[in-house]
mmCIF file with all atom_site columns, C-alpha atoms in Angstrom:
data_model
loop_
_atom_site.group_PDB
_atom_site.id
_atom_site.type_symbol
_atom_site.label_atom_id
_atom_site.label_alt_id
_atom_site.label_comp_id
_atom_site.label_asym_id
_atom_site.label_entity_id
_atom_site.label_seq_id
_atom_site.pdbx_PDB_ins_code
_atom_site.Cartn_x
_atom_site.Cartn_y
_atom_site.Cartn_z
_atom_site.occupancy
_atom_site.B_iso_or_equiv
_atom_site.pdbx_formal_charge
_atom_site.auth_seq_id
_atom_site.auth_comp_id
_atom_site.auth_asym_id
_atom_site.auth_atom_id
_atom_site.pdbx_PDB_model_num
ATOM 1   C CA . UNK D 1 1   ? 74.321  129.557 113.820 1.00 0.00 ? 1   UNK D CA 1
ATOM 2   C CA . UNK D 1 2   ? 73.024  126.917 116.211 1.00 0.00 ? 2   UNK D CA 1
ATOM 3   C CA . UNK D 1 3   ? 73.324  123.287 115.209 1.00 0.00 ? 3   UNK D CA 1
ATOM 4   C CA . UNK D 1 4   ? 70.935  121.365 117.451 1.00 0.00 ? 4   UNK D CA 1
ATOM 5   C CA . UNK D 1 5   ? 72.129  117.861 116.587 1.00 0.00 ? 5   UNK D CA 1
ATOM 6   C CA . UNK D 1 6   ? 75.695  118.146 117.828 1.00 0.00 ? 6   UNK D CA 1
ATOM 7   C CA . UNK D 1 7   ? 77.474  116.949 120.902 1.00 0.00 ? 7   UNK D CA 1
ATOM 8   C CA . UNK D 1 8   ? 80.543  117.343 122.963 1.00 0.00 ? 8   UNK D CA 1
ATOM 9   C CA . UNK D 1 9   ? 83.077  114.896 124.238 1.00 0.00 ? 9   UNK D CA 1
ATOM 10  C CA . UNK D 1 10  ? 84.623  115.070 127.690 1.00 0.00 ? 10  UNK D CA 1
ATOM 11  C CA . UNK D 1 11  ? 88.034  113.432 127.098 1.00 0.00 ? 11  UNK D CA 1
ATOM 12  C CA . UNK D 1 12  ? 88.503  112.140 130.654 1.00 0.00 ? 12  UNK D CA 1
ATOM 13  C CA . UNK D 1 13  ? 84.987  110.653 130.795 1.00 0.00 ? 13  UNK D CA 1
ATOM 14  C CA . UNK D 1 14  ? 85.493  109.111 127.345 1.00 0.00 ? 14  UNK D CA 1
ATOM 15  C CA . UNK D 1 15  ? 88.785  107.572 128.487 1.00 0.00 ? 15  UNK D CA 1
ATOM 16  C CA . UNK D 1 16  ? 87.105  106.289 131.656 1.00 0.00 ? 16  UNK D CA 1
ATOM 17  C CA . UNK D 1 17  ? 84.315  104.724 129.610 1.00 0.00 ? 17  UNK D CA 1
ATOM 18  C CA . UNK D 1 18  ? 86.793  102.998 127.307 1.00 0.00 ? 18  UNK D CA 1
ATOM 19  C CA . UNK D 1 19  ? 88.721  101.747 130.327 1.00 0.00 ? 19  UNK D CA 1
ATOM 20  C CA . UNK D 1 20  ? 85.579  100.278 131.916 1.00 0.00 ? 20  UNK D CA 1
ATOM 21  C CA . UNK D 1 21  ? 84.554  98.657  128.622 1.00 0.00 ? 21  UNK D CA 1
ATOM 22  C CA . UNK D 1 22  ? 88.007  97.097  128.268 1.00 0.00 ? 22  UNK D CA 1
ATOM 23  C CA . UNK D 1 23  ? 87.819  95.703  131.815 1.00 0.00 ? 23  UNK D CA 1
ATOM 24  C CA . UNK D 1 24  ? 84.306  94.293  131.183 1.00 0.00 ? 24  UNK D CA 1
ATOM 25  C CA . UNK D 1 25  ? 85.605  92.592  128.043 1.00 0.00 ? 25  UNK D CA 1
ATOM 26  C CA . UNK D 1 26  ? 88.354  90.927  130.080 1.00 0.00 ? 26  UNK D CA 1
ATOM 27  C CA . UNK D 1 27  ? 91.283  93.014  128.866 1.00 0.00 ? 27  UNK D CA 1
ATOM 28  C CA . UNK D 1 28  ? 94.359  93.140  131.049 1.00 0.00 ? 28  UNK D CA 1
ATOM 29  C CA . UNK D 1 29  ? 95.848  96.622  131.099 1.00 0.00 ? 29  UNK D CA 1
ATOM 30  C CA . UNK D 1 30  ? 99.446  97.383  132.040 1.00 0.00 ? 30  UNK D CA 1
ATOM 31  C CA . UNK D 1 31  ? 100.037 100.957 133.183 1.00 0.00 ? 31  UNK D CA 1
ATOM 32  C CA . UNK D 1 32  ? 103.441 102.628 133.005 1.00 0.00 ? 32  UNK D CA 1
ATOM 33  C CA . UNK D 1 33  ? 104.642 99.878  130.668 1.00 0.00 ? 33  UNK D CA 1
ATOM 34  C CA . UNK D 1 34  ? 105.955 100.835 127.246 1.00 0.00 ? 34  UNK D CA 1
ATOM 35  C CA . UNK D 1 35  ? 105.392 98.426  124.362 1.00 0.00 ? 35  UNK D CA 1
ATOM 36  C CA . UNK D 1 36  ? 108.612 98.065  122.389 1.00 0.00 ? 36  UNK D CA 1
ATOM 37  C CA . UNK D 1 37  ? 107.687 95.446  119.788 1.00 0.00 ? 37  UNK D CA 1
ATOM 38  C CA . UNK D 1 38  ? 104.695 93.293  118.827 1.00 0.00 ? 38  UNK D CA 1
ATOM 39  C CA . UNK D 1 39  ? 105.433 89.860  117.409 1.00 0.00 ? 39  UNK D CA 1
ATOM 40  C CA . UNK D 1 40  ? 102.786 87.580  115.876 1.00 0.00 ? 40  UNK D CA 1
ATOM 41  C CA . UNK D 1 41  ? 103.173 83.956  116.963 1.00 0.00 ? 41  UNK D CA 1
ATOM 42  C CA . UNK D 1 42  ? 103.093 81.270  114.274 1.00 0.00 ? 42  UNK D CA 1
ATOM 43  C CA . UNK D 1 43  ? 99.623  79.793  113.661 1.00 0.00 ? 43  UNK D CA 1
ATOM 44  C CA . UNK D 1 44  ? 100.863 76.292  114.481 1.00 0.00 ? 44  UNK D CA 1
ATOM 45  C CA . UNK D 1 45  ? 101.752 77.420  117.998 1.00 0.00 ? 45  UNK D CA 1
ATOM 46  C CA . UNK D 1 46  ? 98.203  78.519  118.763 1.00 0.00 ? 46  UNK D CA 1
ATOM 47  C CA . UNK D 1 47  ? 98.556  82.018  117.353 1.00 0.00 ? 47  UNK D CA 1
ATOM 48  C CA . UNK D 1 48  ? 98.334  85.196  119.325 1.00 0.00 ? 48  UNK D CA 1
ATOM 49  C CA . UNK D 1 49  ? 101.047 87.690  120.037 1.00 0.00 ? 49  UNK D CA 1
ATOM 50  C CA . UNK D 1 50  ? 104.075 88.369  122.185 1.00 0.00 ? 50  UNK D CA 1
ATOM 51  C CA . UNK D 1 51  ? 104.355 92.005  123.172 1.00 0.00 ? 51  UNK D CA 1
ATOM 52  C CA . UNK D 1 52  ? 107.865 92.934  124.249 1.00 0.00 ? 52  UNK D CA 1
ATOM 53  C CA . UNK D 1 53  ? 107.597 95.657  126.891 1.00 0.00 ? 53  UNK D CA 1
ATOM 54  C CA . UNK D 1 54  ? 109.798 97.698  129.183 1.00 0.00 ? 54  UNK D CA 1
ATOM 55  C CA . UNK D 1 55  ? 108.738 95.312  131.980 1.00 0.00 ? 55  UNK D CA 1
ATOM 56  C CA . UNK D 1 56  ? 109.204 92.059  130.068 1.00 0.00 ? 56  UNK D CA 1
ATOM 57  C CA . UNK D 1 57  ? 107.244 90.037  127.495 1.00 0.00 ? 57  UNK D CA 1
ATOM 58  C CA . UNK D 1 58  ? 103.455 89.676  127.615 1.00 0.00 ? 58  UNK D CA 1
ATOM 59  C CA . UNK D 1 59  ? 101.586 86.870  125.853 1.00 0.00 ? 59  UNK D CA 1
ATOM 60  C CA . UNK D 1 60  ? 98.230  87.871  124.367 1.00 0.00 ? 60  UNK D CA 1
ATOM 61  C CA . UNK D 1 61  ? 95.544  86.302  122.197 1.00 0.00 ? 61  UNK D CA 1
ATOM 62  C CA . UNK D 1 62  ? 94.631  89.760  120.839 1.00 0.00 ? 62  UNK D CA 1
ATOM 63  C CA . UNK D 1 63  ? 96.247  93.199  120.984 1.00 0.00 ? 63  UNK D CA 1
ATOM 64  C CA . UNK D 1 64  ? 94.427  96.540  120.911 1.00 0.00 ? 64  UNK D CA 1
ATOM 65  C CA . UNK D 1 65  ? 96.410  99.537  119.715 1.00 0.00 ? 65  UNK D CA 1
ATOM 66  C CA . UNK D 1 66  ? 95.084  102.567 121.627 1.00 0.00 ? 66  UNK D CA 1
ATOM 67  C CA . UNK D 1 67  ? 97.571  105.363 121.123 1.00 0.00 ? 67  UNK D CA 1
ATOM 68  C CA . UNK D 1 68  ? 95.401  108.321 120.210 1.00 0.00 ? 68  UNK D CA 1
ATOM 69  C CA . UNK D 1 69  ? 97.123  110.203 117.392 1.00 0.00 ? 69  UNK D CA 1
ATOM 70  C CA . UNK D 1 70  ? 100.589 109.754 118.856 1.00 0.00 ? 70  UNK D CA 1
ATOM 71  C CA . UNK D 1 71  ? 101.397 106.318 117.501 1.00 0.00 ? 71  UNK D CA 1
ATOM 72  C CA . UNK D 1 72  ? 105.088 105.467 117.654 1.00 0.00 ? 72  UNK D CA 1
ATOM 73  C CA . UNK D 1 73  ? 107.471 103.094 115.945 1.00 0.00 ? 73  UNK D CA 1
ATOM 74  C CA . UNK D 1 74  ? 105.888 99.940  117.454 1.00 0.00 ? 74  UNK D CA 1
ATOM 75  C CA . UNK D 1 75  ? 103.161 100.147 114.788 1.00 0.00 ? 75  UNK D CA 1
ATOM 76  C CA . UNK D 1 76  ? 104.841 101.682 111.717 1.00 0.00 ? 76  UNK D CA 1
ATOM 77  C CA . UNK D 1 77  ? 101.901 101.013 109.360 1.00 0.00 ? 77  UNK D CA 1
ATOM 78  C CA . UNK D 1 78  ? 99.497  102.787 111.710 1.00 0.00 ? 78  UNK D CA 1
ATOM 79  C CA . UNK D 1 79  ? 102.000 105.583 112.328 1.00 0.00 ? 79  UNK D CA 1
ATOM 80  C CA . UNK D 1 80  ? 102.060 106.345 108.579 1.00 0.00 ? 80  UNK D CA 1
ATOM 81  C CA . UNK D 1 81  ? 98.245  106.595 108.493 1.00 0.00 ? 81  UNK D CA 1
ATOM 82  C CA . UNK D 1 82  ? 97.637  108.865 111.504 1.00 0.00 ? 82  UNK D CA 1
ATOM 83  C CA . UNK D 1 83  ? 98.320  112.565 111.711 1.00 0.00 ? 83  UNK D CA 1
ATOM 84  C CA . UNK D 1 84  ? 98.278  113.881 115.259 1.00 0.00 ? 84  UNK D CA 1
ATOM 85  C CA . UNK D 1 85  ? 96.584  117.256 115.629 1.00 0.00 ? 85  UNK D CA 1
ATOM 86  C CA . UNK D 1 86  ? 97.528  118.849 118.905 1.00 0.00 ? 86  UNK D CA 1
ATOM 87  C CA . UNK D 1 87  ? 94.696  120.517 120.779 1.00 0.00 ? 87  UNK D CA 1
ATOM 88  C CA . UNK D 1 88  ? 95.348  122.506 123.911 1.00 0.00 ? 88  UNK D CA 1
ATOM 89  C CA . UNK D 1 89  ? 92.988  123.768 126.612 1.00 0.00 ? 89  UNK D CA 1
ATOM 90  C CA . UNK D 1 90  ? 93.017  126.674 129.053 1.00 0.00 ? 90  UNK D CA 1
ATOM 91  C CA . UNK D 1 91  ? 90.466  127.796 131.645 1.00 0.00 ? 91  UNK D CA 1
ATOM 92  C CA . UNK D 1 92  ? 89.553  131.208 132.967 1.00 0.00 ? 92  UNK D CA 1
ATOM 93  C CA . UNK D 1 93  ? 89.806  132.099 136.615 1.00 0.00 ? 93  UNK D CA 1
ATOM 94  C CA . UNK D 1 94  ? 86.584  131.615 138.560 1.00 0.00 ? 94  UNK D CA 1
ATOM 95  C CA . UNK D 1 95  ? 83.890  133.935 137.211 1.00 0.00 ? 95  UNK D CA 1
ATOM 96  C CA . UNK D 1 96  ? 80.463  134.840 138.577 1.00 0.00 ? 96  UNK D CA 1
ATOM 97  C CA . UNK D 1 97  ? 78.075  132.030 137.601 1.00 0.00 ? 97  UNK D CA 1
ATOM 98  C CA . UNK D 1 98  ? 75.631  134.457 135.961 1.00 0.00 ? 98  UNK D CA 1
ATOM 99  C CA . UNK D 1 99  ? 78.450  135.805 133.766 1.00 0.00 ? 99  UNK D CA 1
ATOM 100 C CA . UNK D 1 100 ? 79.430  132.321 132.598 1.00 0.00 ? 100 UNK D CA 1
ATOM 101 C CA . UNK D 1 101 ? 75.790  131.485 131.859 1.00 0.00 ? 101 UNK D CA 1
ATOM 102 C CA . UNK D 1 102 ? 75.328  134.743 129.950 1.00 0.00 ? 102 UNK D CA 1
ATOM 103 C CA . UNK D 1 103 ? 78.415  134.021 127.846 1.00 0.00 ? 103 UNK D CA 1
ATOM 104 C CA . UNK D 1 104 ? 77.296  130.493 126.964 1.00 0.00 ? 104 UNK D CA 1
ATOM 105 C CA . UNK D 1 105 ? 73.485  130.338 127.086 1.00 0.00 ? 105 UNK D CA 1
ATOM 106 C CA . UNK D 1 106 ? 71.961  126.855 127.404 1.00 0.00 ? 106 UNK D CA 1
ATOM 107 C CA . UNK D 1 107 ? 75.390  125.408 128.267 1.00 0.00 ? 107 UNK D CA 1
ATOM 108 C CA . UNK D 1 108 ? 76.213  124.627 124.657 1.00 0.00 ? 108 UNK D CA 1
ATOM 109 C CA . UNK D 1 109 ? 79.679  124.078 123.259 1.00 0.00 ? 109 UNK D CA 1
ATOM 110 C CA . UNK D 1 110 ? 80.660  127.064 121.157 1.00 0.00 ? 110 UNK D CA 1
ATOM 111 C CA . UNK D 1 111 ? 83.079  126.690 118.267 1.00 0.00 ? 111 UNK D CA 1
ATOM 112 C CA . UNK D 1 112 ? 84.645  129.157 115.894 1.00 0.00 ? 112 UNK D CA 1
ATOM 113 C CA . UNK D 1 113 ? 86.368  128.120 112.671 1.00 0.00 ? 113 UNK D CA 1
ATOM 114 C CA . UNK D 1 114 ? 87.962  131.491 111.963 1.00 0.00 ? 114 UNK D CA 1
ATOM 115 C CA . UNK D 1 115 ? 91.395  130.488 110.619 1.00 0.00 ? 115 UNK D CA 1
ATOM 116 C CA . UNK D 1 116 ? 92.050  128.076 113.522 1.00 0.00 ? 116 UNK D CA 1
ATOM 117 C CA . UNK D 1 117 ? 89.274  125.998 115.090 1.00 0.00 ? 117 UNK D CA 1
ATOM 118 C CA . UNK D 1 118 ? 88.648  127.066 118.679 1.00 0.00 ? 118 UNK D CA 1
ATOM 119 C CA . UNK D 1 119 ? 85.973  125.902 121.066 1.00 0.00 ? 119 UNK D CA 1
ATOM 120 C CA . UNK D 1 120 ? 84.715  126.780 124.526 1.00 0.00 ? 120 UNK D CA 1
ATOM 121 C CA . UNK D 1 121 ? 82.257  125.505 127.077 1.00 0.00 ? 121 UNK D CA 1
ATOM 122 C CA . UNK D 1 122 ? 81.278  126.001 130.679 1.00 0.00 ? 122 UNK D CA 1
ATOM 123 C CA . UNK D 1 123 ? 83.187  124.048 133.279 1.00 0.00 ? 123 UNK D CA 1
ATOM 124 C CA . UNK D 1 124 ? 81.052  121.395 135.007 1.00 0.00 ? 124 UNK D CA 1
ATOM 125 C CA . UNK D 1 125 ? 80.618  123.664 138.053 1.00 0.00 ? 125 UNK D CA 1
ATOM 126 C CA . UNK D 1 126 ? 79.704  126.683 135.811 1.00 0.00 ? 126 UNK D CA 1
ATOM 127 C CA . UNK D 1 127 ? 82.432  128.784 137.437 1.00 0.00 ? 127 UNK D CA 1
ATOM 128 C CA . UNK D 1 128 ? 84.879  128.931 134.535 1.00 0.00 ? 128 UNK D CA 1
ATOM 129 C CA . UNK D 1 129 ? 85.003  129.000 130.775 1.00 0.00 ? 129 UNK D CA 1
ATOM 130 C CA . UNK D 1 130 ? 87.130  126.245 129.261 1.00 0.00 ? 130 UNK D CA 1
ATOM 131 C CA . UNK D 1 131 ? 88.685  127.335 125.974 1.00 0.00 ? 131 UNK D CA 1
ATOM 132 C CA . UNK D 1 132 ? 90.617  125.147 123.574 1.00 0.00 ? 132 UNK D CA 1
ATOM 133 C CA . UNK D 1 133 ? 92.061  124.964 120.132 1.00 0.00 ? 133 UNK D CA 1
ATOM 134 C CA . UNK D 1 134 ? 95.123  124.289 118.093 1.00 0.00 ? 134 UNK D CA 1
ATOM 135 C CA . UNK D 1 135 ? 97.868  126.531 119.455 1.00 0.00 ? 135 UNK D CA 1
ATOM 136 C CA . UNK D 1 136 ? 100.439 124.743 117.294 1.00 0.00 ? 136 UNK D CA 1
ATOM 137 C CA . UNK D 1 137 ? 100.384 121.806 114.873 1.00 0.00 ? 137 UNK D CA 1
ATOM 138 C CA . UNK D 1 138 ? 102.475 119.709 117.258 1.00 0.00 ? 138 UNK D CA 1
ATOM 139 C CA . UNK D 1 139 ? 102.509 119.089 120.986 1.00 0.00 ? 139 UNK D CA 1
ATOM 140 C CA . UNK D 1 140 ? 104.120 121.989 122.801 1.00 0.00 ? 140 UNK D CA 1
ATOM 141 C CA . UNK D 1 141 ? 104.549 122.910 126.438 1.00 0.00 ? 141 UNK D CA 1
ATOM 142 C CA . UNK D 1 142 ? 101.895 124.851 128.360 1.00 0.00 ? 142 UNK D CA 1
ATOM 143 C CA . UNK D 1 143 ? 104.318 127.793 128.412 1.00 0.00 ? 143 UNK D CA 1
ATOM 144 C CA . UNK D 1 144 ? 103.957 127.976 124.621 1.00 0.00 ? 144 UNK D CA 1
ATOM 145 C CA . UNK D 1 145 ? 100.304 126.951 124.155 1.00 0.00 ? 145 UNK D CA 1
ATOM 146 C CA . UNK D 1 146 ? 98.673  128.931 126.980 1.00 0.00 ? 146 UNK D CA 1
ATOM 147 C CA . UNK D 1 147 ? 99.623  132.437 125.741 1.00 0.00 ? 147 UNK D CA 1
ATOM 148 C CA . UNK D 1 148 ? 98.596  131.538 122.173 1.00 0.00 ? 148 UNK D CA 1
ATOM 149 C CA . UNK D 1 149 ? 95.185  130.261 123.311 1.00 0.00 ? 149 UNK D CA 1
ATOM 150 C CA . UNK D 1 150 ? 94.744  133.226 125.640 1.00 0.00 ? 150 UNK D CA 1
ATOM 151 C CA . UNK D 1 151 ? 95.292  135.529 122.666 1.00 0.00 ? 151 UNK D CA 1
ATOM 152 C CA . UNK D 1 152 ? 92.768  133.584 120.564 1.00 0.00 ? 152 UNK D CA 1
ATOM 153 C CA . UNK D 1 153 ? 90.236  133.735 123.396 1.00 0.00 ? 153 UNK D CA 1
ATOM 154 C CA . UNK D 1 154 ? 90.618  137.493 123.860 1.00 0.00 ? 154 UNK D CA 1
ATOM 155 C CA . UNK D 1 155 ? 90.457  138.080 120.101 1.00 0.00 ? 155 UNK D CA 1
ATOM 156 C CA . UNK D 1 156 ? 87.208  136.134 119.824 1.00 0.00 ? 156 UNK D CA 1
ATOM 157 C CA . UNK D 1 157 ? 85.689  137.847 122.864 1.00 0.00 ? 157 UNK D CA 1
ATOM 158 C CA . UNK D 1 158 ? 86.509  141.277 121.465 1.00 0.00 ? 158 UNK D CA 1
ATOM 159 C CA . UNK D 1 159 ? 85.122  140.454 117.983 1.00 0.00 ? 159 UNK D CA 1
ATOM 160 C CA . UNK D 1 160 ? 81.884  139.022 119.394 1.00 0.00 ? 160 UNK D CA 1
ATOM 161 C CA . UNK D 1 161 ? 80.941  142.147 121.356 1.00 0.00 ? 161 UNK D CA 1
ATOM 162 C CA . UNK D 1 162 ? 78.157  144.268 119.976 1.00 0.00 ? 162 UNK D CA 1
ATOM 163 C CA . UNK D 1 163 ? 79.281  147.684 118.672 1.00 0.00 ? 163 UNK D CA 1
ATOM 164 C CA . UNK D 1 164 ? 78.829  150.661 120.929 1.00 0.00 ? 164 UNK D CA 1
#
């Protein structure tokens, strides 16, 4: 089945877009700096927040929580409301471009909901197939996730071949 009105999300480009938007809005971002506690200042003191971090306190008028699904103990209310779903990705070795294009005509994203959702797409240079899915319900190492995804990929390739 082809669903014409769908899209795909490139996680790194999405992250880059969010980063640029935050900079345009005047946000100050602190890399490699763990937030340990967020304290709301009293309204009489002008309001805002003090964020206690691994590199010292930061004063802020507003705070954006951007943790993906892996929200920790700094935001316990949010942590109770989010369920992280680990998704892992593998890529094939370089393949002939015509083979990649024959596997994924029109460059669409292909998904399969058989038991576990899996998805694949062409790499930007059309030399590889990028395959992803939920190898486990939690984050695991590549040594665990890669063989599971490889098995899913082979299983789906075998079942999609025409008989004979």
